[in-house]
JSON list of C-alpha atoms and ligand atoms in Angstrom, two decimals:
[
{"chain": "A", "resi": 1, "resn": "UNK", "atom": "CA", "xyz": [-31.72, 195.41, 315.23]},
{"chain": "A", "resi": 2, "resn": "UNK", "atom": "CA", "xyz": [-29.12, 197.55, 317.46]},
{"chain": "A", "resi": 3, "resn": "UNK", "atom": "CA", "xyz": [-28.08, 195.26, 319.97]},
{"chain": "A", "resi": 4, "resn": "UNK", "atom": "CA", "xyz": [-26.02, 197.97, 322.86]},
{"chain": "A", "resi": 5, "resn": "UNK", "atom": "CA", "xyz": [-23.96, 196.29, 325.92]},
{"chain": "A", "resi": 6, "resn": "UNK", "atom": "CA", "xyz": [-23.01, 198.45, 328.96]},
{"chain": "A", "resi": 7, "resn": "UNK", "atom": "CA", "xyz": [-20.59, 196.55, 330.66]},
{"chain": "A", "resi": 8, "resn": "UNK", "atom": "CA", "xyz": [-19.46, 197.28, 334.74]},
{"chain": "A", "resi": 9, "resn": "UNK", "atom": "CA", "xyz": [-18.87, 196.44, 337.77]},
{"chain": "A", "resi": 10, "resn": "UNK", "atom": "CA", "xyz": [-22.06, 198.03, 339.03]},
{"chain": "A", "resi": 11, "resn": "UNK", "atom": "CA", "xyz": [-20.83, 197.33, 342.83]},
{"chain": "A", "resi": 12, "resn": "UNK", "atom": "CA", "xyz": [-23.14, 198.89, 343.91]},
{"chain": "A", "resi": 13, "resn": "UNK", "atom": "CA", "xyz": [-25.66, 200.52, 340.69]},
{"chain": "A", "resi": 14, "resn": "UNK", "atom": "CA", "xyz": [-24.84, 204.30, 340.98]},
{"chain": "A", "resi": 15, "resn": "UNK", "atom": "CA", "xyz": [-27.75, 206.68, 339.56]},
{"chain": "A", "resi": 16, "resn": "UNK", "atom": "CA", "xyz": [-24.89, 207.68, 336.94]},
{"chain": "A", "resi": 17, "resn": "UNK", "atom": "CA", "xyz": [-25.15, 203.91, 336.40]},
{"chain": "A", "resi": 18, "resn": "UNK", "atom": "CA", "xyz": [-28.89, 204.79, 335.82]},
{"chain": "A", "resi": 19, "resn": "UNK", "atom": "CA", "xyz": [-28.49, 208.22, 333.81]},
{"chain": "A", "resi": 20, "resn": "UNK", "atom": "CA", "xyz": [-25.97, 206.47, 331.52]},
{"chain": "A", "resi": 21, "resn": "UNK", "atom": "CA", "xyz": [-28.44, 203.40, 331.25]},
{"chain": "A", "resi": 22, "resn": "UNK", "atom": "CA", "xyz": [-31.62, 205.77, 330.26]},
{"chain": "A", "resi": 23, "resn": "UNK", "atom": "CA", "xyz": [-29.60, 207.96, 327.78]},
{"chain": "A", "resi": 24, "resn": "UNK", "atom": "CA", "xyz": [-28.21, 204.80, 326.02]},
{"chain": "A", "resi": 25, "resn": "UNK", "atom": "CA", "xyz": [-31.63, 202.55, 325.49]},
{"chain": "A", "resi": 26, "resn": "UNK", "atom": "CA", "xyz": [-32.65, 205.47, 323.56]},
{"chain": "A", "resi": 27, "resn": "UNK", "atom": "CA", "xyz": [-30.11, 204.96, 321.17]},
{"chain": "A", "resi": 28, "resn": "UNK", "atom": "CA", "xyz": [-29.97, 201.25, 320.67]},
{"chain": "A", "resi": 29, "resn": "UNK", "atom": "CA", "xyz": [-33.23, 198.37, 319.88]},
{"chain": "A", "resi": 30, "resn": "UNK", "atom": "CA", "xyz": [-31.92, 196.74, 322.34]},
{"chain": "A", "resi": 31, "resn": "UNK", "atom": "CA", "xyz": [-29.67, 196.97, 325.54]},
{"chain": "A", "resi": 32, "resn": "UNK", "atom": "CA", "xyz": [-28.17, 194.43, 327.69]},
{"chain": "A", "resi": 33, "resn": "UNK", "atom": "CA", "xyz": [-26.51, 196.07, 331.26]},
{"chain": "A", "resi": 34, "resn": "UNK", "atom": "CA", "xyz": [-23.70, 193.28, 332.04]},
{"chain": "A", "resi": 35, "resn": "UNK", "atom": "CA", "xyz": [-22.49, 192.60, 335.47]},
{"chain": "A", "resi": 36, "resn": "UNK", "atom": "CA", "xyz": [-18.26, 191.50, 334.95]},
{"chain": "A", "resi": 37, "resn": "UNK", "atom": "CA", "xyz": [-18.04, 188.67, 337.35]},
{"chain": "A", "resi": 38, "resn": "UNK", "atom": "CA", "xyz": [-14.00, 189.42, 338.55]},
{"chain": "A", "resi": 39, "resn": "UNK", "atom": "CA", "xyz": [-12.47, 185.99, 339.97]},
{"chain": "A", "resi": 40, "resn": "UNK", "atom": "CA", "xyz": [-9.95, 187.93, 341.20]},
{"chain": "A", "resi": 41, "resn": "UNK", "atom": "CA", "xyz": [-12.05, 190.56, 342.59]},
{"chain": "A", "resi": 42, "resn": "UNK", "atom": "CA", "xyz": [-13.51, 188.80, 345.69]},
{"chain": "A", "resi": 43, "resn": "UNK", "atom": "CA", "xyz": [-13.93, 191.81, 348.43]},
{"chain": "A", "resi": 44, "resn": "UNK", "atom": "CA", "xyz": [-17.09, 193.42, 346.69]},
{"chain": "A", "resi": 45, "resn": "UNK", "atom": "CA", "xyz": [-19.57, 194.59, 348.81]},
{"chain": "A", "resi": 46, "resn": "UNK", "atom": "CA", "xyz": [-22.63, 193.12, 346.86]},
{"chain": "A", "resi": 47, "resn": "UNK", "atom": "CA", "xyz": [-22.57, 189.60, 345.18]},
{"chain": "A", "resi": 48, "resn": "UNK", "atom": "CA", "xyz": [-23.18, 189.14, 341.66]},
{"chain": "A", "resi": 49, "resn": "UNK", "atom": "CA", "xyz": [-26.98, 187.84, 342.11]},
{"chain": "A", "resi": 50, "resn": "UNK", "atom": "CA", "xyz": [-27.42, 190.99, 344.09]},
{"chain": "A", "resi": 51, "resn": "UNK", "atom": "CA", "xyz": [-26.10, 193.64, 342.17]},
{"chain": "A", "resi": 52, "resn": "UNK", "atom": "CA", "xyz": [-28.35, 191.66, 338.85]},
{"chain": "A", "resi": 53, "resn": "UNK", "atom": "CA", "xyz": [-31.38, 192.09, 340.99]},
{"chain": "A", "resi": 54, "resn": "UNK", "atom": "CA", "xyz": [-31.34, 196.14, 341.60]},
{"chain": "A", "resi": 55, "resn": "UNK", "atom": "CA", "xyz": [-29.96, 196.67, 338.59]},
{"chain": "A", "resi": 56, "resn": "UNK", "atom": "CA", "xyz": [-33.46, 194.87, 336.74]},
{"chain": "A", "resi": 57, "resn": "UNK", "atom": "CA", "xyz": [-35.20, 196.27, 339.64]},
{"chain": "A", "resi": 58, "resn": "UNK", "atom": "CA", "xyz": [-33.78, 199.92, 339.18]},
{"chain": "A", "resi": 59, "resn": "UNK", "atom": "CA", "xyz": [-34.55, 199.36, 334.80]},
{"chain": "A", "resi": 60, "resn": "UNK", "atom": "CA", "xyz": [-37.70, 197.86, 335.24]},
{"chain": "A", "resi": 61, "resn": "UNK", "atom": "CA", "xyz": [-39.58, 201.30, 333.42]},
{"chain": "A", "resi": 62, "resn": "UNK", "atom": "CA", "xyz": [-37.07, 200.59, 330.31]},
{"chain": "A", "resi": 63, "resn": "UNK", "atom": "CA", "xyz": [-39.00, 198.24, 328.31]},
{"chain": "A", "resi": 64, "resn": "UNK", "atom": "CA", "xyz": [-35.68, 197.52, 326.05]},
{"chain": "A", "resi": 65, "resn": "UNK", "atom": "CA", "xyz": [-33.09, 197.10, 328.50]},
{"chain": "A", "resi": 66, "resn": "UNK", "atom": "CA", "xyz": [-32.36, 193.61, 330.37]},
{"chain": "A", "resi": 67, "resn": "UNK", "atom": "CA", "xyz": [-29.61, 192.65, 332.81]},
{"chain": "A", "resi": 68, "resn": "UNK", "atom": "CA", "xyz": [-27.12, 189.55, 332.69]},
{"chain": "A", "resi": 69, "resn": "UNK", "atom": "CA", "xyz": [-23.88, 188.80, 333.64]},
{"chain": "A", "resi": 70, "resn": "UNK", "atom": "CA", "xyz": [-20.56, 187.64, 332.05]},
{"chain": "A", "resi": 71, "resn": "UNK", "atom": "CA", "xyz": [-17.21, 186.28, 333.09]},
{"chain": "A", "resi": 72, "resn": "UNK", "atom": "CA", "xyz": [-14.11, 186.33, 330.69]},
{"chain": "A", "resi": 73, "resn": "UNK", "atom": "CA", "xyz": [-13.42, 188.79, 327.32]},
{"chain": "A", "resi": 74, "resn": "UNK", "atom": "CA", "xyz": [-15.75, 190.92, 326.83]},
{"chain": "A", "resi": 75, "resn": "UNK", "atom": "CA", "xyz": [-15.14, 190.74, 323.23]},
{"chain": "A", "resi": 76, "resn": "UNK", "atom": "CA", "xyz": [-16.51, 187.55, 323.49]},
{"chain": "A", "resi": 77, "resn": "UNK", "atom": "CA", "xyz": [-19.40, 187.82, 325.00]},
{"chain": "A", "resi": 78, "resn": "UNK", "atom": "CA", "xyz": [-20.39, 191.15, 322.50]},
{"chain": "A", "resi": 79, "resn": "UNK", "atom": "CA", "xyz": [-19.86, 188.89, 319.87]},
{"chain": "A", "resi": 80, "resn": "UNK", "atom": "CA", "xyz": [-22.06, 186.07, 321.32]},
{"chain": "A", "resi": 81, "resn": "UNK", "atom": "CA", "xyz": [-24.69, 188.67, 322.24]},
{"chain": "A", "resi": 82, "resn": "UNK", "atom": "CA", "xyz": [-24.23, 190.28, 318.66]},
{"chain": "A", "resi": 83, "resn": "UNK", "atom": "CA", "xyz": [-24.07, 193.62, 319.80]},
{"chain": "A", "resi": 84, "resn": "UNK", "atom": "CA", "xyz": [-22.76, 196.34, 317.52]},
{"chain": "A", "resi": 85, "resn": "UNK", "atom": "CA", "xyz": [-22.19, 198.45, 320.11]},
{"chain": "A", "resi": 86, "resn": "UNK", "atom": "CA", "xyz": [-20.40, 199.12, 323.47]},
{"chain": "A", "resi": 87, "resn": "UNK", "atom": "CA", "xyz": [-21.38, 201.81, 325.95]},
{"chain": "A", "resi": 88, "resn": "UNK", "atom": "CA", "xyz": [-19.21, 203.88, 328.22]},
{"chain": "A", "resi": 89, "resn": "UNK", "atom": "CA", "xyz": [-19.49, 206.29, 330.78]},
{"chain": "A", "resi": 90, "resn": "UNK", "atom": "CA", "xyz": [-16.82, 209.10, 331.13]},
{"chain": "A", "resi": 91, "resn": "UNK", "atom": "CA", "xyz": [-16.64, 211.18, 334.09]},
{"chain": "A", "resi": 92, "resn": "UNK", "atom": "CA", "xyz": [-13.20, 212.68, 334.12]},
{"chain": "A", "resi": 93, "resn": "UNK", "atom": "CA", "xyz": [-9.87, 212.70, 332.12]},
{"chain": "A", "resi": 94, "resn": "UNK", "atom": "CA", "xyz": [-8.80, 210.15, 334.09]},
{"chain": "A", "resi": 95, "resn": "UNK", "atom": "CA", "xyz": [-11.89, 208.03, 333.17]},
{"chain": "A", "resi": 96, "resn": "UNK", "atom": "CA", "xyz": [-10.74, 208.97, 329.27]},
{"chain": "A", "resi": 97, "resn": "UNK", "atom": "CA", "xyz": [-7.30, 207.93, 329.47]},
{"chain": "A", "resi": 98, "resn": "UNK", "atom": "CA", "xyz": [-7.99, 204.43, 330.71]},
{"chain": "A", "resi": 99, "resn": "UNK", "atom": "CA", "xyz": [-10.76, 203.98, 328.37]},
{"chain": "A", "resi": 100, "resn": "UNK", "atom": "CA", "xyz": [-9.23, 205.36, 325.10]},
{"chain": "A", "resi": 101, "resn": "UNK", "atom": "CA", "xyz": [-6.46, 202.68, 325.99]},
{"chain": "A", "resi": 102, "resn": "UNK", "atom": "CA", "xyz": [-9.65, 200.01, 326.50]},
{"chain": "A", "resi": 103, "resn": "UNK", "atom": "CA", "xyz": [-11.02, 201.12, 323.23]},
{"chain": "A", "resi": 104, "resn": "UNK", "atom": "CA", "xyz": [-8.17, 200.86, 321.34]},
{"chain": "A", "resi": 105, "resn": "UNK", "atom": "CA", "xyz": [-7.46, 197.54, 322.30]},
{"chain": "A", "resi": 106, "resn": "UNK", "atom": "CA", "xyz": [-11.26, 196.44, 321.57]},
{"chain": "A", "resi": 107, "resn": "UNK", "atom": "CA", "xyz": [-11.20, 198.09, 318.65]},
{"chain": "A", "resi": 108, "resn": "UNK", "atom": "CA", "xyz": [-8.09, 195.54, 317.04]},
{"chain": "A", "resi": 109, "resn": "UNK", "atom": "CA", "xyz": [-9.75, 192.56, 318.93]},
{"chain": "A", "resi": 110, "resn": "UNK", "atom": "CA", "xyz": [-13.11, 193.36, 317.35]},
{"chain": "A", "resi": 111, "resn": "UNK", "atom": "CA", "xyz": [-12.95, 195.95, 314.35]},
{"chain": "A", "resi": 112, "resn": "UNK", "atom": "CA", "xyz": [-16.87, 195.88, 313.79]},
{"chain": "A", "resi": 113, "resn": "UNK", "atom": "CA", "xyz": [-17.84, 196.65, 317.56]},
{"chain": "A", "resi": 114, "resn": "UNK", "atom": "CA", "xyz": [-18.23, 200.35, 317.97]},
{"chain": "A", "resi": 115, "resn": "UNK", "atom": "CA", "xyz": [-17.59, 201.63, 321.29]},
{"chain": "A", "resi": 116, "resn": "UNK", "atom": "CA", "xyz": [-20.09, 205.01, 322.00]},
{"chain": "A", "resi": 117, "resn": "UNK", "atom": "CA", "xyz": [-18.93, 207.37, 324.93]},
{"chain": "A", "resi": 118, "resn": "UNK", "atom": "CA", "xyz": [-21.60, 208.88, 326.87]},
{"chain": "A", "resi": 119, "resn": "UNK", "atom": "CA", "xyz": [-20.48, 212.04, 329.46]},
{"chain": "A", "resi": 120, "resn": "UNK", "atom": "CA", "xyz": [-21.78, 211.55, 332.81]},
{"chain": "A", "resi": 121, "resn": "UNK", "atom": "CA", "xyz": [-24.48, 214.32, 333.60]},
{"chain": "A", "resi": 122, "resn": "UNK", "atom": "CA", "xyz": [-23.15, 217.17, 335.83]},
{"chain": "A", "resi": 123, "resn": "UNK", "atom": "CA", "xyz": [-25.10, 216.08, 338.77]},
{"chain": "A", "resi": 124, "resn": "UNK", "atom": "CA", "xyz": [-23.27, 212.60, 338.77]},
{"chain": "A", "resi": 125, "resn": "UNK", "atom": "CA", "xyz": [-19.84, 213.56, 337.68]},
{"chain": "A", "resi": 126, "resn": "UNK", "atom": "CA", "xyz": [-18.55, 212.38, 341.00]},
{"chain": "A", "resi": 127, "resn": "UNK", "atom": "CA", "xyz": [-20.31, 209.60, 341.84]},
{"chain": "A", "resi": 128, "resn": "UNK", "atom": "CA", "xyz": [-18.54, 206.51, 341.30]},
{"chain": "A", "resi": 129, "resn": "UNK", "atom": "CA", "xyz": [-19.35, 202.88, 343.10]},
{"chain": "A", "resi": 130, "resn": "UNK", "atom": "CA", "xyz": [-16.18, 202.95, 344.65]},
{"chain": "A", "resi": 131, "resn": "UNK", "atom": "CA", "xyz": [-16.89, 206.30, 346.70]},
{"chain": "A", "resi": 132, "resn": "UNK", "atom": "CA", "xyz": [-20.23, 204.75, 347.73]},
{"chain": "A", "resi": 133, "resn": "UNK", "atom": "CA", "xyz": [-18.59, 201.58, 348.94]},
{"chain": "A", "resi": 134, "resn": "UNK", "atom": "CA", "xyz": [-16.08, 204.01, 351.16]},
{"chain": "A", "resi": 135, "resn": "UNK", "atom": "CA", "xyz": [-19.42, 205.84, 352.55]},
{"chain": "A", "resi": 136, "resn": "UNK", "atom": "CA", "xyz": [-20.62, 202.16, 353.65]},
{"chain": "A", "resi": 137, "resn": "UNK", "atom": "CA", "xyz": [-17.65, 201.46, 355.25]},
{"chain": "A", "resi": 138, "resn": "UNK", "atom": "CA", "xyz": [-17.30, 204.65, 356.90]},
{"chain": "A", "resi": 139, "resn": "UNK", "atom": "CA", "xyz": [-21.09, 205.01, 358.01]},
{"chain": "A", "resi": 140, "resn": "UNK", "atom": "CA", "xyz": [-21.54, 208.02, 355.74]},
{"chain": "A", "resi": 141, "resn": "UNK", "atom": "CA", "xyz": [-24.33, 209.41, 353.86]},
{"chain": "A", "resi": 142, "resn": "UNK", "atom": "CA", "xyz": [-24.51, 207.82, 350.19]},
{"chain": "A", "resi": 143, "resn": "UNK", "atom": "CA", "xyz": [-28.21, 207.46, 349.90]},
{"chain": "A", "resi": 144, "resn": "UNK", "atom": "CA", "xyz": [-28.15, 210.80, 347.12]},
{"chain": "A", "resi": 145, "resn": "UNK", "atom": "CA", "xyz": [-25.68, 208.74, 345.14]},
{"chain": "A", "resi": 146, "resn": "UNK", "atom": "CA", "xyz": [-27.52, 205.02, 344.47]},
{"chain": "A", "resi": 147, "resn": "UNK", "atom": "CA", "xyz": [-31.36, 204.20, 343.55]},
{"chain": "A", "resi": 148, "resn": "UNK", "atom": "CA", "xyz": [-33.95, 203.54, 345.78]},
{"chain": "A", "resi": 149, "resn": "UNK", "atom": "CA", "xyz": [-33.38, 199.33, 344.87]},
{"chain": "A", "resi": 150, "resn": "UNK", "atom": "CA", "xyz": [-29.63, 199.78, 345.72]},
{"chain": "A", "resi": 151, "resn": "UNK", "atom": "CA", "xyz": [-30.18, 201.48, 349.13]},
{"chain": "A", "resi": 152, "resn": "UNK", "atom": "CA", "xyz": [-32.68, 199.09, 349.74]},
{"chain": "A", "resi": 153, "resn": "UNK", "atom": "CA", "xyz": [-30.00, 196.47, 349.63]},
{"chain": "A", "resi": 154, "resn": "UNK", "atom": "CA", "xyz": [-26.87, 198.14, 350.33]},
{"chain": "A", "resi": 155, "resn": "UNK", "atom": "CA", "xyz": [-28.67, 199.49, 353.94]},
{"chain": "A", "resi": 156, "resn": "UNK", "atom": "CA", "xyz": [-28.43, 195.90, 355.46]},
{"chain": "A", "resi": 157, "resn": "UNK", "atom": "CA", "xyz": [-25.41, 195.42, 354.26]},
{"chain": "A", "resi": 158, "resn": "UNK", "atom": "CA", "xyz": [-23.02, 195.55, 358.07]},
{"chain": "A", "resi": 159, "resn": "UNK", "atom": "CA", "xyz": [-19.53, 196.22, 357.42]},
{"chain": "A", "resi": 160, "resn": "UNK", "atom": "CA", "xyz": [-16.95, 195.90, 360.84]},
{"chain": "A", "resi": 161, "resn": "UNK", "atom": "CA", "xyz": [-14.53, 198.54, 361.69]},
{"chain": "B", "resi": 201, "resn": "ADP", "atom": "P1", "xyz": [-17.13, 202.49, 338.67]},
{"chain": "B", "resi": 201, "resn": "ADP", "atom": "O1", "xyz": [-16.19, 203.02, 337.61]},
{"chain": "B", "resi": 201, "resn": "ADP", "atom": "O2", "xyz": [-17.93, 203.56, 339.38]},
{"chain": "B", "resi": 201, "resn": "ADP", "atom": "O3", "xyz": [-16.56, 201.46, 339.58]},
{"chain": "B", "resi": 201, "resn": "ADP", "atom": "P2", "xyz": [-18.20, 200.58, 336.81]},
{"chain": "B", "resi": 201, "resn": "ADP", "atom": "O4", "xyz": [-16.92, 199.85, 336.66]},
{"chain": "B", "resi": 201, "resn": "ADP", "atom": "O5", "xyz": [-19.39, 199.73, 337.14]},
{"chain": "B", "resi": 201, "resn": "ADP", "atom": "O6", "xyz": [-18.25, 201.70, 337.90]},
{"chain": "B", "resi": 201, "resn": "ADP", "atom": "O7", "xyz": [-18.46, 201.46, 335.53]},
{"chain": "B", "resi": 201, "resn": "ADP", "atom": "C1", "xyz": [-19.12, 201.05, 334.38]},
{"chain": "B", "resi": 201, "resn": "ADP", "atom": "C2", "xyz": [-19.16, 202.19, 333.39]},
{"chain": "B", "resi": 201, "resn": "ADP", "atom": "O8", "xyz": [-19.96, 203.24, 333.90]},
{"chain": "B", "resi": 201, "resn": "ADP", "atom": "C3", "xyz": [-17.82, 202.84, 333.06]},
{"chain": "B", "resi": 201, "resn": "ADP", "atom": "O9", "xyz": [-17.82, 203.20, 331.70]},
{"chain": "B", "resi": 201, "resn": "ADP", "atom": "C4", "xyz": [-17.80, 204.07, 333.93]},
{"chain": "B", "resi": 201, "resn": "ADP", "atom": "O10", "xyz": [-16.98, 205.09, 333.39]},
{"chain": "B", "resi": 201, "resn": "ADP", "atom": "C5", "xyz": [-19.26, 204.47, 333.88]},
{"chain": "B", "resi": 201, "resn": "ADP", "atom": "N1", "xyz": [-19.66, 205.27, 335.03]},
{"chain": "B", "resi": 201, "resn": "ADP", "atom": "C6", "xyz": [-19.53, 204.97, 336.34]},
{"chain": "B", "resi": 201, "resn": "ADP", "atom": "N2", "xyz": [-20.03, 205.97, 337.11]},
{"chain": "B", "resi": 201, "resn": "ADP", "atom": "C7", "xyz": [-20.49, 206.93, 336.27]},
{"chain": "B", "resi": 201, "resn": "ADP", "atom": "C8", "xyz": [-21.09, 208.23, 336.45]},
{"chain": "B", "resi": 201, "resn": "ADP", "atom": "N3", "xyz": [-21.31, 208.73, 337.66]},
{"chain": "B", "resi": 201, "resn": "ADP", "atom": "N4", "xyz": [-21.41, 208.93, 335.33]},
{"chain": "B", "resi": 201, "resn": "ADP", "atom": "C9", "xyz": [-21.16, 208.42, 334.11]},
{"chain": "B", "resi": 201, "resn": "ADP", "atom": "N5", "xyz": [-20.59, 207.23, 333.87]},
{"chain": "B", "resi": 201, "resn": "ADP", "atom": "C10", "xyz": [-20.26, 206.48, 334.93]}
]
């Protein structure tokens, strides 16, 4: 059994979150969306249970994907999930040069987990969480950019300023 992990932030689930998500459980048995919990990160906009629940609410159609979390290497977790294989997203060069460094380095920690880049779709290319989180501060638009179970959270969310 192919046993994928697509590992993120997701703070807030973006639909390229989503596009990437759909394109990969077609390639893998099995696909486990993983939520990093960052101790150092601790301004997010969504907690960790929170950004779990859209993110199984928002893959509830995809009968082989399921949703958990992980703190620490991520190395370690693939290898305690046995997963073979590691899915990206890649937007932009930028988004290439950090993770052909993060590949690289996976690669030499763990030679037999394959990392599999995926390009975003055209119609996501510049949606990214953190653009959505400036929208929410700023009291823009961003409901185009999330699923409907993300806006359905991220809507009662009050920011000050
Ligand atoms: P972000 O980079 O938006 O903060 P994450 O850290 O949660 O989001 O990203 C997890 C993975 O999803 C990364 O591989 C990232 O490149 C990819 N990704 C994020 N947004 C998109 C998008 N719009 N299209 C394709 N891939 C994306």
């Amino acid at each position: 059994m192919k046993i994928g992990i697509y590992p993120g932030s997701f703070d807030p689930m973006t639909k390229g979150h989503l596009d990437i998500i759909e394109r990969a459980a077609c390639l893998v048995d099995r696909l486990i969306v993983a939520v990093l919990i960052n101790p150092n990160k601790k301004n997010g906009l969504l907690s960790i249970p929170d950004r779990v629940a859209i993110l199984e609410e928002a893959t509830a159609h995809l009968a082989n994907v399921e949703v958990d979390c992980f703190q620490g290497l991520l190395m370690e977790y693939a290898k305690l999930k046995e997963a073979q294989v590691l899915i990206r997203g890649l937007r932009s060069t930028s988004d290439f040069e950090m993770e052909y460094n993060m590949a690289q380095i996976n690669k030499k920690l763990s030679p037999s987990l394959e990392t599999i880049f995926l390009m975003t779709a055209p119609e996501y290319a510049y949606i990214s969480s953190s653009s959505v989180r400036e929208l929410v501060y700023f009291k823009g638009d961003y409901e185009w950019m999330i699923p409907k179970a993300a806006f359905n959270k991220v809507k009662n969310i009050q920011v000050e300023g």
